[in-house]
Coordinates of C-alpha atoms in Angstrom, one line a residue:
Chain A
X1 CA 133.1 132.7 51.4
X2 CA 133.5 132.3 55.3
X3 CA 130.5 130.6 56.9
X4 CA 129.5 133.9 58.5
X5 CA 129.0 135.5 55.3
X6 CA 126.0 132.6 54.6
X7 CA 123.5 134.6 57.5
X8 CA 124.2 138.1 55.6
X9 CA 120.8 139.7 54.6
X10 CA 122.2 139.4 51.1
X11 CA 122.0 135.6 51.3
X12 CA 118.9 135.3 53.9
X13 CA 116.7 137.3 51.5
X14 CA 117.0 135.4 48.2
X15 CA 116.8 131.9 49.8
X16 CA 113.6 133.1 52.3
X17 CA 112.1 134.1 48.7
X18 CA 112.6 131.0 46.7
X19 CA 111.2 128.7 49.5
X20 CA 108.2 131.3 50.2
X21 CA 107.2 131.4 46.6
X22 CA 106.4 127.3 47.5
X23 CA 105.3 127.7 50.3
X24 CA 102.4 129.9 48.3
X25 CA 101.6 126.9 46.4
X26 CA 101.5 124.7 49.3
X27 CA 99.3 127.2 51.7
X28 CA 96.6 127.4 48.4
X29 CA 96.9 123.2 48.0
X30 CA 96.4 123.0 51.9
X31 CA 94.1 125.2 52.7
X32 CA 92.2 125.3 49.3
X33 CA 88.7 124.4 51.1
X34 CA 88.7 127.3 52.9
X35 CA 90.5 129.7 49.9
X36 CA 88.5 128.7 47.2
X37 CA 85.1 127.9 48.8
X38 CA 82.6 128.7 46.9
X39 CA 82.3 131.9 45.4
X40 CA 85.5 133.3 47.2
X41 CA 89.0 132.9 45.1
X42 CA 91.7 133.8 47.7
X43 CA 95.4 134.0 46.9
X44 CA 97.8 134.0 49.6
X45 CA 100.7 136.2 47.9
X46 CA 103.4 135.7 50.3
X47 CA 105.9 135.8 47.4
X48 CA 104.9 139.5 46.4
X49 CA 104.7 140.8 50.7
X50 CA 108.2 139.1 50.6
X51 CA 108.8 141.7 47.6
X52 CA 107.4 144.2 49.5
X53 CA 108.9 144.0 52.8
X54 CA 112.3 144.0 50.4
X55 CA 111.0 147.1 48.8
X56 CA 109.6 148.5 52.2
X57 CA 113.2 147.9 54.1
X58 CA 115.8 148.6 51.4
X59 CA 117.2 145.3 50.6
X60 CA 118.5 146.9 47.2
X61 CA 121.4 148.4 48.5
X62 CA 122.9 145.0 49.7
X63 CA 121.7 142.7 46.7
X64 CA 120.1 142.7 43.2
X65 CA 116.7 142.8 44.1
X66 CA 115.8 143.6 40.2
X67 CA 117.3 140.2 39.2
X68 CA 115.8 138.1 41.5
X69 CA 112.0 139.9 40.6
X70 CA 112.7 138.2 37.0
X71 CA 114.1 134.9 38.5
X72 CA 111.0 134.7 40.8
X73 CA 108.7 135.7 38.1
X74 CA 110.2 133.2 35.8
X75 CA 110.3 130.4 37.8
X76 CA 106.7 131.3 39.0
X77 CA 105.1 131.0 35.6
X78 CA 107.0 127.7 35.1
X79 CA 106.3 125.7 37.9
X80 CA 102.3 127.1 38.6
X81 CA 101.2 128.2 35.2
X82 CA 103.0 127.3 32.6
X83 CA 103.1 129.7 30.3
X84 CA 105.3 132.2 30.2
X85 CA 105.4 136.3 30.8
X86 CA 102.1 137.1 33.2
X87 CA 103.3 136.6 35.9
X88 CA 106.9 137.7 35.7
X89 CA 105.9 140.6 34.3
X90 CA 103.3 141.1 37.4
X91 CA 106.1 140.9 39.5
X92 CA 108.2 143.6 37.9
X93 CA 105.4 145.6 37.7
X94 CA 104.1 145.3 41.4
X95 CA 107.6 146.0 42.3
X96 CA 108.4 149.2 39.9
X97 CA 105.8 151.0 41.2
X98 CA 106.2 149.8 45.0
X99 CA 109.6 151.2 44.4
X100 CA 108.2 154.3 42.7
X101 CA 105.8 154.9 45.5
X102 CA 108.5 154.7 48.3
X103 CA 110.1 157.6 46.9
X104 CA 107.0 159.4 47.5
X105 CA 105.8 158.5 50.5
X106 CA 107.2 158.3 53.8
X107 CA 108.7 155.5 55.8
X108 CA 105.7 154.9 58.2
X109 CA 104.2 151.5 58.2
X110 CA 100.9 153.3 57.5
X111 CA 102.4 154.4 54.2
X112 CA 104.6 150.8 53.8
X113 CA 101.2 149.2 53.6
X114 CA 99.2 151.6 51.3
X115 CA 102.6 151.0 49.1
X116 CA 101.7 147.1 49.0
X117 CA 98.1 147.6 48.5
X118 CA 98.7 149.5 45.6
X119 CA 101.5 146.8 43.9
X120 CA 98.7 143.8 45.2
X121 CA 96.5 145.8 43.3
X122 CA 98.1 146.0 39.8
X123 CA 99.8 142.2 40.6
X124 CA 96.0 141.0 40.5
X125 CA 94.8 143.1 37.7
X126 CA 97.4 141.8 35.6
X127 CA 97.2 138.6 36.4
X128 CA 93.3 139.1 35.5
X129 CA 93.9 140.9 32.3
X130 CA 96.4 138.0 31.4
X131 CA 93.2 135.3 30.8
X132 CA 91.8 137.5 27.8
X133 CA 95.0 137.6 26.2
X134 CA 94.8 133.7 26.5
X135 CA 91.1 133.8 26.2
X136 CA 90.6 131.7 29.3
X137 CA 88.8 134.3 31.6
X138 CA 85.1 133.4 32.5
X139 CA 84.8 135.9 35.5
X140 CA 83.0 139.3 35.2
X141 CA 85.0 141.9 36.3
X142 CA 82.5 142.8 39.6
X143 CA 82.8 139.0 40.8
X144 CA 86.6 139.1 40.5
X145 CA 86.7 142.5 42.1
X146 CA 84.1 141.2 44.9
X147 CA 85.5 137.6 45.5
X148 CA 88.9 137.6 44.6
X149 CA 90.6 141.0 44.8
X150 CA 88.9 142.3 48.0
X151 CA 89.3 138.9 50.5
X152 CA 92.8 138.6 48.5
X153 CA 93.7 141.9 50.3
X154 CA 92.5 141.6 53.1
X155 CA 94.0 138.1 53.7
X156 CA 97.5 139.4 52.3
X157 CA 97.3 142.8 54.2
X158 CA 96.9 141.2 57.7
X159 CA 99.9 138.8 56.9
X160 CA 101.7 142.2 56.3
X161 CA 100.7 143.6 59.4
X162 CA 101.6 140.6 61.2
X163 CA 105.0 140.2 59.8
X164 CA 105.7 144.1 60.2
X165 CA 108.2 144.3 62.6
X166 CA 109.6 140.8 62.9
X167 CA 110.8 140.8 59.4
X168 CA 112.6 144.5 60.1
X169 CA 114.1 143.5 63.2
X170 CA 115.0 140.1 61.7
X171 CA 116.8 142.2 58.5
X172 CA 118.3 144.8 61.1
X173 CA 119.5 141.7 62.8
X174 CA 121.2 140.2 59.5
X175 CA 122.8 143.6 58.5
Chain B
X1 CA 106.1 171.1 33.8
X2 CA 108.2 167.9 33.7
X3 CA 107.1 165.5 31.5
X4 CA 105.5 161.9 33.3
X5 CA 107.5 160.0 30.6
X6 CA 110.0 160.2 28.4
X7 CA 109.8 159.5 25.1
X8 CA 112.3 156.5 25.9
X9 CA 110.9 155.6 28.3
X10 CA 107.3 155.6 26.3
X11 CA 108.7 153.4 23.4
X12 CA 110.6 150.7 25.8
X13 CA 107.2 150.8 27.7
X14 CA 105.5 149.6 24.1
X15 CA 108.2 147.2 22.7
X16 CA 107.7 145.8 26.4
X17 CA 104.3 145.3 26.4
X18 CA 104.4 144.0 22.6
X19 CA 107.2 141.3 23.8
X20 CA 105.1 140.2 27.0
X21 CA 101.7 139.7 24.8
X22 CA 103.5 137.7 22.2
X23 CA 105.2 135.5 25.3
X24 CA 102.3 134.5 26.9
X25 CA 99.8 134.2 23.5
X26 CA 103.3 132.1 22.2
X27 CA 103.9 129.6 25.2
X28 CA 100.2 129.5 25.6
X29 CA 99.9 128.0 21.8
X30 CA 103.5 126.0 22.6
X31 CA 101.7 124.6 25.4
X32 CA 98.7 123.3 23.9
X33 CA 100.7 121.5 21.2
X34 CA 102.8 119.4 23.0
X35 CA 103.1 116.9 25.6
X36 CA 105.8 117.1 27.2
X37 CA 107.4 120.4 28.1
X38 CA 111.2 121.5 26.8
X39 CA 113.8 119.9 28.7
X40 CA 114.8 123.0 30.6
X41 CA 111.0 123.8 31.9
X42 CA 111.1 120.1 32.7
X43 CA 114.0 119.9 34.7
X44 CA 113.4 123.2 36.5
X45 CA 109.3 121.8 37.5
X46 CA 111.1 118.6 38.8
X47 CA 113.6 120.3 41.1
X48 CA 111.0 122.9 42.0
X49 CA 108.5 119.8 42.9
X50 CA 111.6 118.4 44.7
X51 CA 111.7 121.5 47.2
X52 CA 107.6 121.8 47.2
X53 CA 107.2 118.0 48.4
X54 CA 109.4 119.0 51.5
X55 CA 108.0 122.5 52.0
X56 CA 104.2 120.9 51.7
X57 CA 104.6 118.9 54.9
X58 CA 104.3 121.0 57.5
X59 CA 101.8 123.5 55.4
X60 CA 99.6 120.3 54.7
X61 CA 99.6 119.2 58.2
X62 CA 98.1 122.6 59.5
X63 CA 95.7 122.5 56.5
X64 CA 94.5 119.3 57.5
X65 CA 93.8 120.4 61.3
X66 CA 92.1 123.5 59.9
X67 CA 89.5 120.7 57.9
X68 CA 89.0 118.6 60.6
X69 CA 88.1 121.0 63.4
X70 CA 85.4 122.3 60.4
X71 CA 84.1 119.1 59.8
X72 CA 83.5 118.2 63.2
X73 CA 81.6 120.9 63.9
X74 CA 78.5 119.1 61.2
X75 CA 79.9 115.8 61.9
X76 CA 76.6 114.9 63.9
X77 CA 74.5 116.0 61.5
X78 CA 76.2 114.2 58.5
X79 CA 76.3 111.1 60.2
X80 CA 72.8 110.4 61.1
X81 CA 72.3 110.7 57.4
X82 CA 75.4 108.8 56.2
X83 CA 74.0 106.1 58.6
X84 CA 70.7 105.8 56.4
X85 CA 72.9 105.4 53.4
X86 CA 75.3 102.7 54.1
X87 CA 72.8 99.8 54.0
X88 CA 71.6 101.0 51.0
X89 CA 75.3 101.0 49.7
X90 CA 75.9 97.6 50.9
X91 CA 73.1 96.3 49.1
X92 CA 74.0 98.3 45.5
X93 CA 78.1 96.7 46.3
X94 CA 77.0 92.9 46.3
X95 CA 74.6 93.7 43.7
X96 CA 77.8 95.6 41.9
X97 CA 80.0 92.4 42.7
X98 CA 78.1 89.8 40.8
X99 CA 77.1 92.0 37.8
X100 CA 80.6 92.7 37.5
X101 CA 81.4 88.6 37.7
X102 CA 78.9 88.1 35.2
X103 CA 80.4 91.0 33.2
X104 CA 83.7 89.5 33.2
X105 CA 82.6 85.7 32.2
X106 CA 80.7 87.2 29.2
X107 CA 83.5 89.4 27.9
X108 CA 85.7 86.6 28.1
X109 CA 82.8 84.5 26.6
X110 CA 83.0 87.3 23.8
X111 CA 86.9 87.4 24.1
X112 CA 86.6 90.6 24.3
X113 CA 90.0 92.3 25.4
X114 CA 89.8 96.1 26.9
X115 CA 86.5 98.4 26.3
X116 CA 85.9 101.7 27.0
X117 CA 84.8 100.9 30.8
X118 CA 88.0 99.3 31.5
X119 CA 90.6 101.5 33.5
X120 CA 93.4 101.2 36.0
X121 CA 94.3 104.2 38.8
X122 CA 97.0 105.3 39.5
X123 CA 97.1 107.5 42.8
X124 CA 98.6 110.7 43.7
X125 CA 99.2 113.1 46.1
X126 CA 98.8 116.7 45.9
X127 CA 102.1 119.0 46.5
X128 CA 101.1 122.1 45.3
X129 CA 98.6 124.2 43.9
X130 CA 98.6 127.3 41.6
X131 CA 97.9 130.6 43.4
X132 CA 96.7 132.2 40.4
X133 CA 93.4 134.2 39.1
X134 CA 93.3 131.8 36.1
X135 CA 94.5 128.5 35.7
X136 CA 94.2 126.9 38.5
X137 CA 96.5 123.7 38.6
X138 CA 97.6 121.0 40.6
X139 CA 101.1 120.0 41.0
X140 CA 100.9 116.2 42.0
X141 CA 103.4 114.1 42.6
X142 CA 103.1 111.0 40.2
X143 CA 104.9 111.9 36.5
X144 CA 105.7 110.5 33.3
X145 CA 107.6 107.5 35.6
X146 CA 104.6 106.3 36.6
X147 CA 103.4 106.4 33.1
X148 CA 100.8 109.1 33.3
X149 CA 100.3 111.3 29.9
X150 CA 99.1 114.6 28.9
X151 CA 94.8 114.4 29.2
X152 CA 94.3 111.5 31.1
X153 CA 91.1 112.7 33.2
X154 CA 91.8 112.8 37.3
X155 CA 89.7 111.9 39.8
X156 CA 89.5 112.9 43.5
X157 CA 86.7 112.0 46.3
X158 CA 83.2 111.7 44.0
X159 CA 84.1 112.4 40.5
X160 CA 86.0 114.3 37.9
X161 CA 88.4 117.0 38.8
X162 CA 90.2 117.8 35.8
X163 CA 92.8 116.4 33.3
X164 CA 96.5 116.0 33.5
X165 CA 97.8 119.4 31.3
X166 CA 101.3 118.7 31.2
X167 CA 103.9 115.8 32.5
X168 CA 107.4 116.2 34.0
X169 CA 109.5 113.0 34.9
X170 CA 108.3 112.8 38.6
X171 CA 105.1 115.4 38.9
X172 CA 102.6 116.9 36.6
X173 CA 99.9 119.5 36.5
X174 CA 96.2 119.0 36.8
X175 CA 93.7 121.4 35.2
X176 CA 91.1 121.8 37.0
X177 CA 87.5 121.6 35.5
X178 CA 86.8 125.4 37.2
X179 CA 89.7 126.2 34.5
X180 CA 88.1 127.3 31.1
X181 CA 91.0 126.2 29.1
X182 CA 90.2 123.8 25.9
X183 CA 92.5 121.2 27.6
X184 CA 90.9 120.9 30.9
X185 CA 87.1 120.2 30.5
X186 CA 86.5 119.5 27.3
X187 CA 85.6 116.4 27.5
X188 CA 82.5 113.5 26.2
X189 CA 80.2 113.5 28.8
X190 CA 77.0 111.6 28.4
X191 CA 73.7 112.1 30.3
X192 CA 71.3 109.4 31.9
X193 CA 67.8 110.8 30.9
X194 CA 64.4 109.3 31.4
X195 CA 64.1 108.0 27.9
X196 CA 67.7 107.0 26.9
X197 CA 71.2 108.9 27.1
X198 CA 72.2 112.6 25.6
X199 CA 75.6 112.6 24.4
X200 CA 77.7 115.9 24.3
X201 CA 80.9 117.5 25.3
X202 CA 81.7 120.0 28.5
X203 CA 81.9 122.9 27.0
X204 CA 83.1 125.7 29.5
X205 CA 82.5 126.1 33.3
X206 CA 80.6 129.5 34.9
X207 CA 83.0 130.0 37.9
X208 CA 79.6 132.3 39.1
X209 CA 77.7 129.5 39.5
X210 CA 80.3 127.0 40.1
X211 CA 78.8 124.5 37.5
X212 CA 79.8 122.7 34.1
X213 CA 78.3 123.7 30.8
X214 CA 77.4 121.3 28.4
X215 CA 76.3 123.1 25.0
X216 CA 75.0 122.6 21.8
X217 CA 72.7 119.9 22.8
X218 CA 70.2 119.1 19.8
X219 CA 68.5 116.0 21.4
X220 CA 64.7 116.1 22.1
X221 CA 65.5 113.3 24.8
X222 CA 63.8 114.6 28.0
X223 CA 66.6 115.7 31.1
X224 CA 65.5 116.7 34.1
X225 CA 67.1 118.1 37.2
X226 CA 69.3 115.3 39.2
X227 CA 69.6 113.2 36.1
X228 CA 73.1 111.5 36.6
X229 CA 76.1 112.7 34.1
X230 CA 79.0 110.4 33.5
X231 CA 82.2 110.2 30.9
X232 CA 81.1 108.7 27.5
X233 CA 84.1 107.3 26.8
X234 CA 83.8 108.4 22.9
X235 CA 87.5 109.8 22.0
X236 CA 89.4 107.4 23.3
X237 CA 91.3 108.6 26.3
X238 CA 89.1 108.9 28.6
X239 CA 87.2 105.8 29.8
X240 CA 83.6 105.5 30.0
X241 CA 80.9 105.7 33.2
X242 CA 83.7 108.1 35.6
X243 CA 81.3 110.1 37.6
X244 CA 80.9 113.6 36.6
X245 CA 77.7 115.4 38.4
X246 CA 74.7 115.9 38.4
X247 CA 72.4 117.8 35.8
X248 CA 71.6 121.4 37.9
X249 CA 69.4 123.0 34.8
X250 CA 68.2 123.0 31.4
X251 CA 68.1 126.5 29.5
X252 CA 67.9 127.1 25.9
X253 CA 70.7 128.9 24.5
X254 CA 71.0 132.5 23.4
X255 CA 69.3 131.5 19.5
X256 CA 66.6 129.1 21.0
X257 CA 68.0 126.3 18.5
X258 CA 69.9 124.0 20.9
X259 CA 70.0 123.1 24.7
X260 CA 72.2 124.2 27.4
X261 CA 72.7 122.3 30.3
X262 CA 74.3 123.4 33.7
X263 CA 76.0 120.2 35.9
X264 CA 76.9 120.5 39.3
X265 CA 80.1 118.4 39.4
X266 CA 80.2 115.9 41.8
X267 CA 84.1 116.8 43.0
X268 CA 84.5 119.1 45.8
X269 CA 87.3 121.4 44.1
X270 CA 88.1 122.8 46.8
X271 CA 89.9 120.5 49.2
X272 CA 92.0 117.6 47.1
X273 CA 94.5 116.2 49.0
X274 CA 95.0 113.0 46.8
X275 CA 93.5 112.3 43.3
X276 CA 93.2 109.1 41.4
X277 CA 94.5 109.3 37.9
X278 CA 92.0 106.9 35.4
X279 CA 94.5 105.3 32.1
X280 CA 92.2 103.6 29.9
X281 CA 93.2 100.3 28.8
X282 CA 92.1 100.6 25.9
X283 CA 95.0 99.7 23.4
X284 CA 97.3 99.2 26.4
X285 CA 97.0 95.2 25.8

């Protein structure tokens, strides 16, 4: 492989997504005072927008975006939880019906960002439904809707925004 | 009218959900059992610390300006009334100082070797931290080289923050007290009342009110509001008098035959940037 082939999107994209699903863990380590002040329980999700903007932009016709959903959700269970399957399974889930959606809607960003809200959406829900399979939750469902879901959107939806149309000129760009 | 699934589709969606249930309740269980993890899931958290440690300096340098420019927006405040407590804490150290002397001369007096107040620190740095609904865990960077194991209790600023839950060769994870799993507060606390100690366990935390439980309690020993709470030491691995919180209220439970008291722990869970791990010497001599 020539060095030229290294900066193909097909390259870019899987390395970008390993270091950003750190870089989640680092940004809720960092800035846990202001994430998890009390009664708020923010996630930044930059892993799953990653998804998204992959979804969003078409990355599957250049790589195996399936197989790197499972890797991701693998390694993600392993290196923050622990135990095995919520999480990977989130992922696939987010993604399969981000991907569903797209078919549906249109290309706007408009509809791009209703797309992630939705696969944020079920991401958290299943990450929620997970602790009473382990018997571990102690959060009603209103509080985790209230102090978790909504800032969790909001926080993740404005990162979206922001990273719009630098991420599809950057990807037009490694094309 | 086309059908929304087929009925393929509907039994791979089943065996599916079936497999993922049986993962996590399986490596949940696996989990709790041992100490360390397989050698894979080992190798894999040490390489992924690897790349957090390097990815965590930037991230923790902007997270550090963020908390300073909010503390100093109360910093006069806080000082005045730090100010009023520093003599006082001058006074209690050299008081501290010579009891601890005296301690010392009488154990060895005794020959007593290690007791349950006896523990050495080791400290640690934070590298990452689970962005998760549940479980929220600390990736620090101190593992089983350093000699840490699987429930040794971890400190950070005041008190308690949570145990170790599971050791790699050069990081581990820290359960966090917030975290109602069995291995992360469940552990002897004992209470400073008016007329003599309660002893109990933690056992769960209400994330709604951001305090500790400690259940069952059948002593009539009065506890009031403020009354200090502190590690027993009974178990073994954890050593007595670490700082836990500080009783919040007293309510009867749900059959009126036992006490329930909420603690406000003493840790701020929020911002831990570097945690002191407590190994009890107990046994280690």
């Amino acid at each position: 492989m020539a060095f030229w082939q290294l900066t193909k999107l097909r390259v870019i994209y899987p390395v970008l997504l390993f270091l950003i699903l750190f870089v989640d863990g680092t940004l809720m380590s960092s800035m846990g005072g202001l994430f998890t002040q009390f009664p708020w329980h923010i996630l930044p999700t930059l892993t799953l927008g990653w998804l998204f903007l992959g979804v969003q932009f078409d990355v599957e016709k250049e790589l195996p975006l399936w197989f790197y959903v499972v890797v991701v959700g693998v390694l993600f269970d392993m290196y923050y939880t622990g135990i095995f399957g919520t999480y990977t399974f989130a992922f696939i889930a987010a993604v399969a019906v981000m991907k569903q959606l797209r078919h549906i809607l249109d290309e706007r960003v408009l509809s791009g960002l209703f797309m992630y809200l939705i696969g944020l959406l079920i991401y958290l829900v299943i990450s929620y439904v997970s602790g009473f399979v382990t018997g571990i939750a102690n959060v009603s469902l209103t509080s985790f809707l209230l102090y978790e879901v909504l800032p969790t959107i909001v926080l993740n939806l404005t990162i979206a925004v922001v990273s719009y149309y630098p991420v599809w000129s950057f990807f037009q760009f490694l094309r | 009218m086309k059908k929304l699934f087929s009925s393929r589709t509907l039994v791979s969606i089943i065996v599916a959900f079936i497999v993922i249930v049986s993962l996590i309740a399986g490596s949940s269980w696996w989990a709790k059992r041992t100490n360390t993890p397989p050698f894979l899931q080992r190798f894999g958290n040490d390489l992924a610390g690897g790349v957090s440690r390097i990815i965590s300096v930037p991230t923790t340098a902007v997270g550090r300006t963020a908390n300073s420019i909010s503390n100093l927006l109360d910093t006069f405040e806080e000082n005045k009334e730090l100010k009023s407590k520093v003599d006082e804490f001058a006074q209690d150290k050299v008081h501290l100082q010579t009891v601890e002397e005296e301690n010392k001369s009488l154990k060895q007096q005794l020959k007593l070797k290690a007791t349950l107040t006896d523990y050495k620190t080791v400290s640690a740095v934070t590298i990452s931290r689970s962005p998760t609904t549940w479980q929220s865990q600390l990736v620090i960077d101190k593992g089983s080289n350093s000699g840490l194991k699987k429930g040794m209790p971890v400190l950070a600023g005041a008190g308690i923050i949570g145990r170790i839950s599971e050791v790699n060769t050069t990081n581990s994870k820290v359960a966090l007290i917030s975290d109602t799993s069995s291995d992360a507060n469940r552990f002897a606390i004992k209470i400073k009342g008016d007329d003599g100690d309660v002893n109990g366990i933690v056992t769960s935390f209400n994330r709604e009110k951001n305090q500790l439980i400690m259940g069952q309690v059948t002593s009539n020993n009065k506890i009031s509001k403020g009354d200090l709470v502190e590690t027993s030491g009974l178990g073994g691995v954890i050593p007595a008098g670490l700082y836990v919180g500080k009783v919040a209220s007293v309510t009867d439970d749900d059959y009126g035959l036992s006490k329930k008291i909420y603690i406000e722990p003493a840790a701020d869970l929020g911002n831990i940037t570097t945690v002191m791990v407590a190994i009890s010497q107990i046994g280690a001599n």
